[in-house]
Coordinates of C-alpha atoms in Angstrom, one line a residue:
Chain A
M1 CA -33.8 -6.9 -16.5
P2 CA -32.7 -9.4 -19.1
T3 CA -33.6 -13.0 -19.6
I4 CA -30.5 -14.8 -20.8
E5 CA -30.8 -17.8 -23.1
C6 CA -27.9 -20.1 -24.0
K7 CA -28.6 -22.2 -27.0
N8 CA -26.4 -25.1 -28.0
L9 CA -23.4 -23.3 -26.4
S10 CA -20.0 -24.9 -26.8
F11 CA -16.7 -23.7 -25.6
A12 CA -13.2 -25.1 -25.4
Y13 CA -9.7 -23.9 -24.3
Y14 CA -7.0 -24.2 -26.9
G15 CA -3.2 -24.6 -26.4
N16 CA -0.4 -22.6 -28.0
K17 CA -0.5 -24.5 -31.3
G18 CA -4.3 -24.2 -31.6
K19 CA -4.8 -27.6 -30.3
E20 CA -7.9 -28.1 -28.2
V21 CA -6.9 -28.6 -24.6
A22 CA -10.2 -29.0 -22.8
R23 CA -13.8 -28.7 -24.0
V24 CA -15.7 -27.3 -21.0
L25 CA -19.1 -26.5 -22.6
N26 CA -20.7 -28.9 -25.0
G27 CA -24.0 -27.9 -26.5
L28 CA -25.3 -26.4 -23.3
N29 CA -28.9 -25.1 -23.3
A30 CA -30.1 -23.0 -20.4
T31 CA -32.4 -20.1 -19.6
F32 CA -31.6 -17.6 -16.8
E33 CA -34.9 -16.0 -16.1
N34 CA -35.4 -12.3 -15.7
G35 CA -35.2 -11.3 -12.0
K36 CA -34.5 -14.8 -10.8
T37 CA -31.4 -16.2 -9.1
T38 CA -29.9 -19.3 -10.7
I39 CA -27.3 -21.3 -8.8
L40 CA -24.7 -23.2 -10.9
L41 CA -23.5 -26.3 -9.3
G42 CA -21.1 -28.9 -10.5
E43 CA -17.6 -30.3 -10.0
S44 CA -14.5 -28.3 -10.6
G45 CA -13.9 -28.0 -14.4
S46 CA -17.5 -28.6 -15.2
G47 CA -17.7 -25.2 -17.0
K48 CA -19.5 -23.1 -14.5
S49 CA -17.0 -20.2 -14.4
S50 CA -16.4 -20.5 -18.2
L51 CA -20.2 -20.0 -18.7
L52 CA -20.1 -16.8 -16.6
H53 CA -17.1 -15.6 -18.6
L54 CA -19.0 -16.1 -21.8
I55 CA -22.2 -14.4 -20.5
S56 CA -20.1 -11.5 -19.2
G57 CA -18.6 -10.9 -22.6
L58 CA -15.0 -11.3 -21.4
N59 CA -14.7 -14.2 -23.9
E60 CA -16.6 -14.2 -27.2
D61 CA -14.9 -17.1 -28.8
Y62 CA -17.7 -19.7 -28.5
E63 CA -20.0 -21.7 -30.6
G64 CA -23.8 -21.5 -30.3
D65 CA -25.8 -18.5 -29.1
I66 CA -26.1 -16.4 -26.0
L67 CA -29.2 -14.1 -26.2
F68 CA -30.0 -11.2 -23.9
D69 CA -33.8 -10.7 -24.2
G70 CA -33.5 -12.2 -27.7
V71 CA -30.6 -10.1 -28.8
D72 CA -27.4 -11.9 -29.8
A73 CA -24.7 -11.2 -27.2
H74 CA -22.2 -10.5 -30.0
E75 CA -24.2 -7.3 -30.7
L76 CA -24.0 -6.1 -27.2
S77 CA -20.9 -4.5 -25.7
I78 CA -20.0 -5.4 -22.1
R79 CA -21.2 -1.9 -21.1
R80 CA -24.6 -2.4 -22.7
R81 CA -25.1 -5.7 -20.9
K82 CA -25.3 -3.7 -17.6
L83 CA -23.7 -6.4 -15.6
S84 CA -21.5 -6.8 -12.6
Y85 CA -19.1 -9.7 -12.3
I86 CA -17.6 -10.6 -8.9
T87 CA -15.1 -13.4 -8.4
Q88 CA -13.3 -14.8 -5.4
K89 CA -10.3 -12.7 -6.4
V90 CA -10.3 -9.2 -5.1
L91 CA -9.8 -7.0 -8.1
L92 CA -9.2 -3.5 -6.8
L93 CA -6.9 -0.9 -8.2
P94 CA -4.2 -0.6 -5.6
H95 CA -3.0 2.9 -6.3
I96 CA -6.3 4.7 -5.9
T97 CA -8.6 5.2 -2.9
I98 CA -11.6 3.0 -2.0
F99 CA -13.8 5.9 -3.0
D100 CA -12.2 6.0 -6.5
N101 CA -12.4 2.2 -6.8
I102 CA -16.1 2.2 -6.1
A103 CA -16.8 5.3 -8.2
S104 CA -14.9 3.9 -11.1
S105 CA -18.0 1.8 -11.9
L106 CA -19.9 5.0 -12.5
K107 CA -17.4 7.6 -13.7
Y108 CA -17.7 6.6 -17.4
D109 CA -21.5 6.8 -17.4
D110 CA -22.2 10.3 -18.8
D111 CA -25.8 10.2 -17.6
I112 CA -24.8 10.3 -13.9
D113 CA -24.2 13.6 -12.3
P114 CA -20.9 13.7 -10.3
N115 CA -22.7 14.7 -7.1
E116 CA -25.0 11.7 -7.6
I117 CA -21.9 9.5 -7.9
K118 CA -20.6 10.8 -4.6
V119 CA -24.0 10.2 -2.9
R120 CA -24.3 6.7 -4.3
V121 CA -20.8 5.7 -3.3
R122 CA -21.3 7.0 0.2
N123 CA -24.7 5.3 0.6
I124 CA -23.5 1.9 -0.6
A125 CA -20.3 2.2 1.5
K126 CA -22.5 3.0 4.5
A127 CA -24.7 0.0 3.9
L128 CA -21.6 -2.2 3.7
K129 CA -20.0 -0.6 6.8
I130 CA -17.0 0.7 4.9
E131 CA -17.9 4.4 4.9
H132 CA -14.9 5.1 7.1
C133 CA -12.6 3.4 4.6
L134 CA -13.4 5.6 1.6
S135 CA -10.3 7.7 1.9
R136 CA -8.0 4.6 2.3
K137 CA -6.2 2.5 -0.3
P138 CA -7.0 -1.2 -0.7
K139 CA -3.8 -2.2 1.1
H140 CA -5.1 -0.7 4.3
L141 CA -8.2 -3.0 4.3
S142 CA -8.6 -6.6 5.4
Y143 CA -9.7 -9.3 3.1
G144 CA -13.3 -9.1 4.3
Q145 CA -13.4 -5.4 3.8
Q146 CA -11.9 -5.6 0.4
H147 CA -14.7 -8.0 -0.5
R148 CA -17.2 -5.5 0.7
V149 CA -15.6 -3.0 -1.6
M150 CA -15.9 -5.4 -4.5
L151 CA -19.6 -5.8 -3.6
A152 CA -20.0 -2.0 -3.4
K153 CA -18.3 -1.7 -6.8
A154 CA -20.6 -4.3 -8.3
F155 CA -23.9 -2.9 -6.9
V156 CA -23.3 0.9 -7.1
G157 CA -24.1 1.0 -10.8
N158 CA -27.5 -0.7 -10.3
P159 CA -26.7 -3.6 -12.6
E160 CA -29.4 -5.6 -14.3
L161 CA -27.4 -8.8 -14.3
I162 CA -25.1 -9.9 -11.5
L163 CA -22.6 -12.8 -11.9
L164 CA -21.1 -14.1 -8.7
D165 CA -18.4 -16.7 -9.1
E166 CA -17.6 -18.1 -5.6
A167 CA -17.7 -14.5 -4.5
F168 CA -18.0 -15.2 -0.8
T169 CA -15.4 -18.0 -0.5
G170 CA -12.8 -17.4 2.2
L171 CA -15.0 -15.0 4.3
D172 CA -15.9 -15.7 7.9
E173 CA -19.4 -16.8 8.6
P174 CA -20.9 -13.6 10.1
T175 CA -19.5 -11.5 7.2
K176 CA -20.8 -14.0 4.7
D177 CA -24.2 -14.0 6.3
E178 CA -24.3 -10.2 6.2
L179 CA -23.2 -9.9 2.6
L180 CA -25.7 -12.6 1.5
R181 CA -28.5 -10.7 3.2
L182 CA -27.4 -7.5 1.4
V183 CA -27.1 -9.2 -1.9
K184 CA -30.6 -10.6 -1.5
E185 CA -32.0 -7.3 -0.5
W186 CA -30.4 -5.3 -3.3
K187 CA -31.2 -8.0 -5.9
K188 CA -34.9 -7.7 -4.9
E189 CA -34.7 -3.9 -5.0
L190 CA -33.1 -3.8 -8.4
G191 CA -35.0 -6.7 -9.8
A192 CA -31.8 -8.0 -11.2
T193 CA -31.0 -11.4 -12.7
L194 CA -28.5 -13.2 -10.6
I195 CA -26.3 -16.1 -11.6
V196 CA -24.3 -17.6 -8.8
V197 CA -21.5 -20.2 -9.0
T198 CA -20.9 -21.7 -5.6
H199 CA -19.7 -24.6 -3.6
D200 CA -21.5 -23.4 -0.5
Y201 CA -24.8 -24.9 0.4
K202 CA -25.8 -22.0 2.6
E203 CA -25.3 -19.6 -0.3
A204 CA -27.2 -21.8 -2.7
L205 CA -30.1 -22.1 -0.2
S206 CA -30.1 -18.5 0.7
L207 CA -30.0 -17.0 -2.8
G208 CA -31.3 -19.6 -5.2
D209 CA -34.6 -19.7 -7.1
V210 CA -33.4 -22.5 -9.2
A211 CA -30.2 -24.6 -9.4
Y212 CA -28.6 -26.0 -12.5
V213 CA -26.2 -28.9 -12.1
L214 CA -23.5 -28.9 -14.9
E215 CA -21.9 -32.1 -16.0
D216 CA -19.9 -32.8 -19.2
G217 CA -20.5 -29.3 -20.4
K218 CA -24.3 -29.5 -20.2
I219 CA -27.0 -28.8 -17.8
E220 CA -27.6 -32.2 -16.3
V221 CA -30.5 -31.4 -14.1
S222 CA -32.5 -28.3 -13.1
I223 CA -33.7 -28.2 -9.5
P224 CA -36.4 -25.7 -8.4
K225 CA -36.2 -23.6 -5.3
E226 CA -38.1 -26.0 -3.1
G227 CA -35.8 -28.8 -4.3
I228 CA -32.6 -27.2 -3.3
R229 CA -33.3 -28.1 0.3
S230 CA -34.7 -31.6 -0.3
S231 CA -33.1 -32.8 -3.5
N232 CA -31.2 -36.0 -3.3
H233 CA -29.1 -35.1 -6.3
P234 CA -25.5 -36.1 -5.5
S235 CA -24.2 -32.5 -6.1
L236 CA -26.6 -31.1 -3.5
V237 CA -26.1 -33.9 -1.1
A238 CA -22.3 -33.4 -1.3
L239 CA -22.8 -29.7 -0.8
R240 CA -25.0 -30.2 2.2
E241 CA -22.6 -32.6 3.8
A242 CA -19.6 -30.4 3.1
S243 CA -21.1 -27.3 4.6
K244 CA -22.6 -29.1 7.6
V245 CA -25.2 -26.4 7.7
E246 CA -28.3 -27.1 9.8
E247 CA -31.5 -27.6 7.8
K248 CA -33.2 -25.0 10.0
L249 CA -31.7 -22.3 7.8
Chain B
M1 CA -1.6 -10.7 -15.7
S2 CA -0.8 -13.6 -13.5
D3 CA -1.4 -13.5 -9.8
K4 CA 2.3 -14.2 -9.3
R5 CA 3.2 -10.8 -10.8
V6 CA 0.5 -8.8 -9.0
K7 CA 1.3 -8.8 -5.3
R8 CA -1.8 -7.6 -3.6
K9 CA -1.4 -6.2 -0.1
I10 CA -4.1 -7.0 2.4
A11 CA -4.2 -5.8 6.0
E12 CA -4.2 -8.4 8.6
T13 CA -7.0 -6.7 10.6
D14 CA -10.0 -4.6 9.7
F15 CA -9.5 -0.9 9.2
L16 CA -11.6 0.6 12.0
E17 CA -13.1 4.0 12.3
E18 CA -10.9 4.7 15.3
N19 CA -7.9 4.3 13.0
L20 CA -8.8 7.4 11.1
P21 CA -6.8 10.5 12.0
Q22 CA -8.0 12.2 15.2
T23 CA -6.2 15.5 14.8
R24 CA -5.7 18.0 12.0
S25 CA -1.9 17.5 12.1
G26 CA -2.5 13.7 12.0
Q27 CA -4.8 14.2 9.0
F28 CA -2.2 16.3 7.2
K29 CA 0.3 13.5 7.4
D30 CA -2.3 10.9 6.5
I31 CA -3.5 12.8 3.4
L32 CA 0.0 13.4 2.2
K33 CA 0.9 9.8 2.6
I34 CA -2.1 8.5 0.7
N35 CA -2.5 11.2 -1.9
F36 CA 1.1 12.2 -2.7
R37 CA 0.6 11.6 -6.4
L38 CA -2.5 13.8 -6.4
F39 CA -0.4 16.6 -4.8
L40 CA 2.2 16.3 -7.5
E41 CA -0.6 16.6 -10.1
L42 CA -1.9 19.7 -8.3
G43 CA 1.7 21.0 -8.2
L44 CA 2.0 20.6 -12.0
I45 CA -1.2 22.3 -12.6
L46 CA 0.0 25.2 -10.4
L47 CA 3.3 25.3 -12.3
G48 CA 1.4 25.5 -15.6
V49 CA -0.5 28.6 -14.4
F50 CA 2.6 30.1 -12.7
A51 CA 4.5 29.7 -15.9
L52 CA 3.7 33.2 -17.1
L53 CA 4.8 34.7 -13.8
L54 CA 8.1 32.8 -14.1
A55 CA 8.5 34.0 -17.7
K56 CA 8.0 37.5 -16.3
V57 CA 10.8 36.9 -13.8
Y58 CA 13.0 35.8 -16.6
F59 CA 12.2 38.8 -18.9
S60 CA 12.8 41.3 -16.0
Y61 CA 16.1 39.7 -15.4
Y62 CA 16.9 39.8 -19.2
F63 CA 16.1 43.5 -19.6
N64 CA 18.1 44.4 -16.5
A65 CA 21.0 42.4 -17.7
V66 CA 20.9 44.0 -21.2
A67 CA 20.8 47.5 -19.5
E68 CA 23.7 46.5 -17.2
N69 CA 25.8 45.2 -20.2
S70 CA 25.0 48.2 -22.3
F71 CA 26.1 50.5 -19.5
K72 CA 29.3 48.5 -19.0
L73 CA 30.0 48.8 -22.8
G74 CA 29.3 52.5 -22.7
H75 CA 26.3 52.4 -25.0
I76 CA 24.0 54.0 -22.4
S77 CA 24.6 56.4 -19.5
E78 CA 24.1 55.4 -15.9
E79 CA 20.9 57.5 -15.8
E80 CA 19.5 55.6 -18.8
K81 CA 20.4 52.3 -17.2
N82 CA 18.7 53.3 -14.0
S83 CA 15.7 54.4 -15.9
I84 CA 15.5 51.1 -17.8
V85 CA 15.8 49.2 -14.5
L86 CA 13.1 51.3 -12.8
W87 CA 10.7 50.9 -15.7
T88 CA 11.4 47.2 -16.0
F89 CA 10.6 46.9 -12.3
L90 CA 7.4 48.9 -12.5
I91 CA 6.2 47.2 -15.7
S92 CA 7.0 43.8 -14.1
E93 CA 5.0 44.7 -11.0
G94 CA 2.2 46.1 -13.1
A95 CA 2.0 43.0 -15.2
N96 CA 0.8 41.1 -12.1
V97 CA -2.6 42.7 -12.6
L98 CA -2.9 40.4 -15.7
L99 CA -0.9 37.5 -14.3
Y100 CA -2.3 37.0 -10.8
P101 CA -6.0 36.6 -11.7
P102 CA -5.5 33.3 -13.6
V103 CA -3.3 32.0 -10.8
F104 CA -6.0 32.7 -8.2
I105 CA -8.8 31.3 -10.3
V106 CA -6.9 28.0 -10.6
L107 CA -6.2 28.2 -6.9
A108 CA -10.0 28.2 -6.3
G109 CA -10.1 24.8 -8.0
V110 CA -7.1 23.5 -6.1
L111 CA -8.5 24.6 -2.8
R112 CA -11.8 22.8 -3.5
I113 CA -9.9 19.6 -4.1
V114 CA -7.9 20.0 -0.9
R115 CA -11.1 20.8 1.0
Q116 CA -12.7 17.6 -0.2
L117 CA -9.6 15.7 0.9
C118 CA -9.7 17.3 4.4
Y119 CA -13.5 16.5 4.6
T120 CA -12.8 12.9 3.3
E121 CA -15.7 13.4 1.0
G122 CA -14.2 11.8 -2.1
I123 CA -12.9 13.6 -5.2
I124 CA -14.0 13.5 -8.8
F125 CA -11.1 15.6 -9.9
S126 CA -12.4 17.3 -13.0
Y127 CA -15.8 17.9 -11.4
D128 CA -14.5 19.2 -8.1
F129 CA -11.9 21.4 -9.7
K130 CA -14.4 23.0 -12.1
Q131 CA -16.9 23.3 -9.2
G132 CA -14.3 25.1 -7.1
V133 CA -13.6 27.5 -9.9
K134 CA -17.3 28.0 -10.7
D135 CA -18.2 28.7 -7.1
N136 CA -15.5 31.1 -6.3
W137 CA -13.9 32.5 -9.5
A138 CA -15.2 36.1 -9.0
K139 CA -14.0 36.3 -5.4
F140 CA -10.6 34.8 -6.2
L141 CA -10.3 37.1 -9.2
F142 CA -10.9 40.0 -6.9
I143 CA -8.3 38.7 -4.4
G144 CA -5.8 38.2 -7.2
L145 CA -6.4 41.7 -8.5
F146 CA -6.2 43.2 -5.0
F147 CA -2.8 41.4 -4.4
A148 CA -1.5 42.6 -7.7
L149 CA -2.6 46.2 -7.2
G150 CA -1.4 46.2 -3.6
Q151 CA 2.0 44.9 -4.7
F152 CA 2.1 47.5 -7.5
I153 CA 1.4 50.3 -5.0
V154 CA 4.1 49.0 -2.6
A155 CA 6.5 48.9 -5.6
L156 CA 5.6 52.5 -6.5
V157 CA 6.2 53.7 -3.0
Y158 CA 9.5 51.8 -3.0
A159 CA 10.5 53.2 -6.4
F160 CA 9.8 56.8 -5.7
M161 CA 10.5 57.0 -1.9
G162 CA 13.3 54.5 -1.6
I163 CA 13.7 52.5 1.6
S164 CA 12.7 54.7 4.5
F165 CA 10.6 54.5 7.6
L166 CA 7.6 55.9 5.6
S167 CA 8.0 53.5 2.7
A168 CA 8.2 50.6 5.2
I169 CA 4.7 51.3 6.5
P170 CA 2.8 49.9 3.4
Y171 CA 5.2 46.9 3.5
A172 CA 4.5 46.3 7.1
L173 CA 0.8 46.8 6.7
S174 CA 0.6 44.4 3.7
L175 CA 2.7 41.7 5.5
L176 CA 1.0 41.9 8.9
L177 CA -2.6 42.6 8.0
V178 CA -3.5 42.6 4.3
A179 CA -1.7 39.5 3.1
P180 CA -2.7 37.2 6.0
T181 CA -6.3 38.4 5.7
F182 CA -6.5 37.8 2.0
I183 CA -4.6 34.5 2.1
G184 CA -7.1 33.5 4.9
A185 CA -10.0 34.7 2.7
T186 CA -9.1 32.2 0.0
Y187 CA -9.6 29.4 2.6
F188 CA -12.6 31.1 4.0
F189 CA -14.4 31.4 0.7
S190 CA -13.5 27.7 -0.1
T191 CA -15.1 26.6 3.2
Y192 CA -18.1 28.9 3.7
E193 CA -20.6 30.7 1.5
N194 CA -20.2 34.3 2.2
K195 CA -20.5 37.5 0.2
L196 CA -17.2 39.1 -0.8
G197 CA -17.2 42.0 1.7
R198 CA -18.6 39.9 4.6
G199 CA -16.1 37.1 3.9
L200 CA -13.2 39.5 3.8
L201 CA -14.3 41.0 7.1
N202 CA -14.7 37.6 8.6
S203 CA -11.2 36.6 7.3
M204 CA -9.7 39.7 9.0
L205 CA -11.4 38.9 12.3
I206 CA -10.2 35.3 12.1
H207 CA -6.7 36.6 11.3
L208 CA -6.9 38.8 14.4
R209 CA -8.2 35.9 16.6
A210 CA -5.5 33.5 15.3
S211 CA -2.9 35.9 14.2
W212 CA 0.2 33.9 14.9
R213 CA -1.1 31.0 12.9
S214 CA -2.1 33.1 9.9
L215 CA 1.2 35.1 10.1
L216 CA 3.1 31.9 10.2
L217 CA 1.3 30.7 7.0
T218 CA 2.0 34.1 5.4
A219 CA 5.6 33.8 6.3
V220 CA 5.9 30.3 4.9
I221 CA 4.4 31.5 1.6
V222 CA 6.3 34.9 1.4
A223 CA 9.7 34.1 3.0
P224 CA 11.0 31.8 0.2
V225 CA 10.2 34.4 -2.4
I226 CA 12.0 37.1 -0.5
L227 CA 15.0 34.9 0.2
I228 CA 15.3 33.8 -3.4
E229 CA 15.0 37.3 -4.6
L230 CA 17.6 38.6 -2.1
F231 CA 20.2 35.8 -2.3
L232 CA 19.9 34.1 -5.7
G233 CA 21.4 35.9 -8.6
M234 CA 21.6 33.2 -11.3
I235 CA 18.3 33.3 -13.2
I236 CA 18.3 29.6 -14.2
V237 CA 18.9 28.5 -10.6
K238 CA 16.2 30.9 -9.5
L239 CA 13.7 29.6 -12.0
V240 CA 14.5 26.0 -11.2
I241 CA 14.1 26.6 -7.5
Y242 CA 10.8 28.4 -8.0
S243 CA 9.5 25.5 -10.2
V244 CA 10.5 22.9 -7.6
L245 CA 8.9 24.9 -4.8
I246 CA 5.7 25.3 -6.9
V247 CA 5.4 21.6 -7.8
L248 CA 6.6 20.0 -4.6
C249 CA 6.0 22.5 -1.8
L250 CA 3.1 24.8 -2.7
P251 CA 0.4 22.2 -2.7
I252 CA 1.7 20.8 0.6
V253 CA 1.7 24.4 2.1
I254 CA -1.8 24.8 0.8
L255 CA -2.9 21.6 2.6
A256 CA -1.1 22.6 5.8
G257 CA -2.9 25.9 5.6
Y258 CA -6.2 24.3 5.1
E259 CA -5.7 21.9 8.1
M260 CA -4.7 24.9 10.2
Y261 CA -7.7 27.0 9.1
L262 CA -10.1 24.1 9.7
Y263 CA -8.8 23.9 13.3
V264 CA -9.2 27.7 13.6
Y265 CA -12.7 27.6 12.1
D266 CA -13.7 24.8 14.5
T267 CA -12.7 26.8 17.5
N268 CA -13.8 30.2 16.3
V269 CA -16.7 29.8 13.9
N270 CA -18.2 26.2 13.9
V271 CA -18.5 26.0 17.6
Y272 CA -20.9 28.9 17.6
H273 CA -22.6 28.6 14.2
F274 CA -22.0 25.2 12.6
P275 CA -21.5 22.5 15.3
E276 CA -22.2 19.8 12.7
A277 CA -19.1 20.9 10.8
I278 CA -16.8 20.5 13.9
R279 CA -14.0 18.0 13.3
R280 CA -15.5 17.3 9.9
G281 CA -13.4 14.6 8.2
L282 CA -11.7 13.5 11.4
Y283 CA -12.6 10.5 13.7
I284 CA -15.3 11.7 16.1
S285 CA -15.7 9.7 19.3
E286 CA -19.2 9.0 20.7
K287 CA -18.5 11.5 23.5
E288 CA -17.7 14.2 21.0
K289 CA -20.7 13.3 18.9
E290 CA -22.9 13.8 22.0
S291 CA -21.4 17.2 22.8
I292 CA -21.8 18.3 19.2
N293 CA -25.4 17.2 19.2
Q294 CA -25.9 19.1 22.4
K295 CA -24.5 22.2 20.8
L296 CA -26.8 21.7 17.9
E297 CA -29.8 21.5 20.2
E298 CA -28.7 24.6 22.0
I299 CA -28.4 26.5 18.7
K300 CA -31.8 25.2 17.5
G301 CA -33.3 26.1 20.9
G302 CA -31.9 29.6 20.7
K303 CA -33.3 30.0 17.2
N304 CA -36.7 28.9 18.3
E305 CA -36.6 31.3 21.2
K306 CA -35.8 34.2 18.8

């Protein structure tokens, strides 16, 4: 499982004429430790999602370095990064079945036997209580069920790095609780490195080993696990108040 | 692509287990609705493998037409024309020995795909297709050869005895007993592991137990061929209709046949030997699960007693 280091990372969005529109990361230095869960906090536009984009390899147009266990990210294809990236948006192929959507994460891996693919898809679907939906198409499923499919798709390939970008936003509380429990369980089982962008205190508290607060394109402060509950940092205080979650969690 | 352009459909409520089809006929409609594109793909694969048979139909027509024209122009006598027509007919029927086996071998792959759909077990197309062929190619090759030889024998009887009460016997036998048994055998071998002889015998017994259903399926497969051969003269129209039937209708008939046989297997085979396979792929209520488990216990108990 990789340790990811970002060294002096800068990134900006450019307009049509090549003019810089917004600089979202500005010399960011951070380490995402092997097997740990890091929560990324910060205001909208602070660069949290952009950072996940860069780590995932979807955008390689940055300055500075991203290292996967010391190896420059430019040298690693997205596939070799063995990562799963889940966003709030449900990204399922509408014309194929749920089985095919989940299996698509494995089909291009030549090392996996097709029978093994079937077993893995069925097992993860069972764990997520969507086994009966496998022969359906995405349009037949509710938003919550589509989220479960996204999660199944993300975890079925046993990823080493999992990026969650507000992945549970919009879900009802019981579903969210259940999915958080499963993510924790699987993360532990796989020993994967998890980076989570969230505006949800419960999520931060439930998953986080460490929280980084981003401001002005840099890590402003790093809060250890025990601090997530007690820290008086404005970002966490705001989260706590917003979520109105009881401290007994 | 922007979100505005991608309209994602989301159901308002959860898709529940109870929403799954509860009957085989319900499942037939459901599978077709969800997998229509897959059925078109299967149809195109079948058309590919049927292409040689269609070419044979064309060449038979061509030789007959040449003989007919030559006779009309006075280049050959009526006897010579009849002889050409007869030999064309016999060679065409004999060619099936070479042309049927590949069709049936491909059918083994197609049936595996359809089985997986009925069992709702998920398909990895290339793998399942190959697996179906790998598991059953020898049995399907035999069935293909048997059909071809049977057809050739019937053609010989027809050619040398003409249409009479006696020559009708092999026709009747093949339509009422042999064809339904062998068509049923293709489904049986795709569903159960059985040796060739045993499987054919079982298929015949199943045909006898559910004869109107298997006869109906045989009629649905055979009738269009007979009607086209009897009533359509224009070769191009004939070939186009054959092609359309193969691409659009044959895979659907294969699915309908599978659903029908799964129902027949449930009531005639699974209930006694494989209760765990009863209603496989359909929604099973708690009450039904209980009765299936009870059956399983009974069978286990019976085995222990033995």
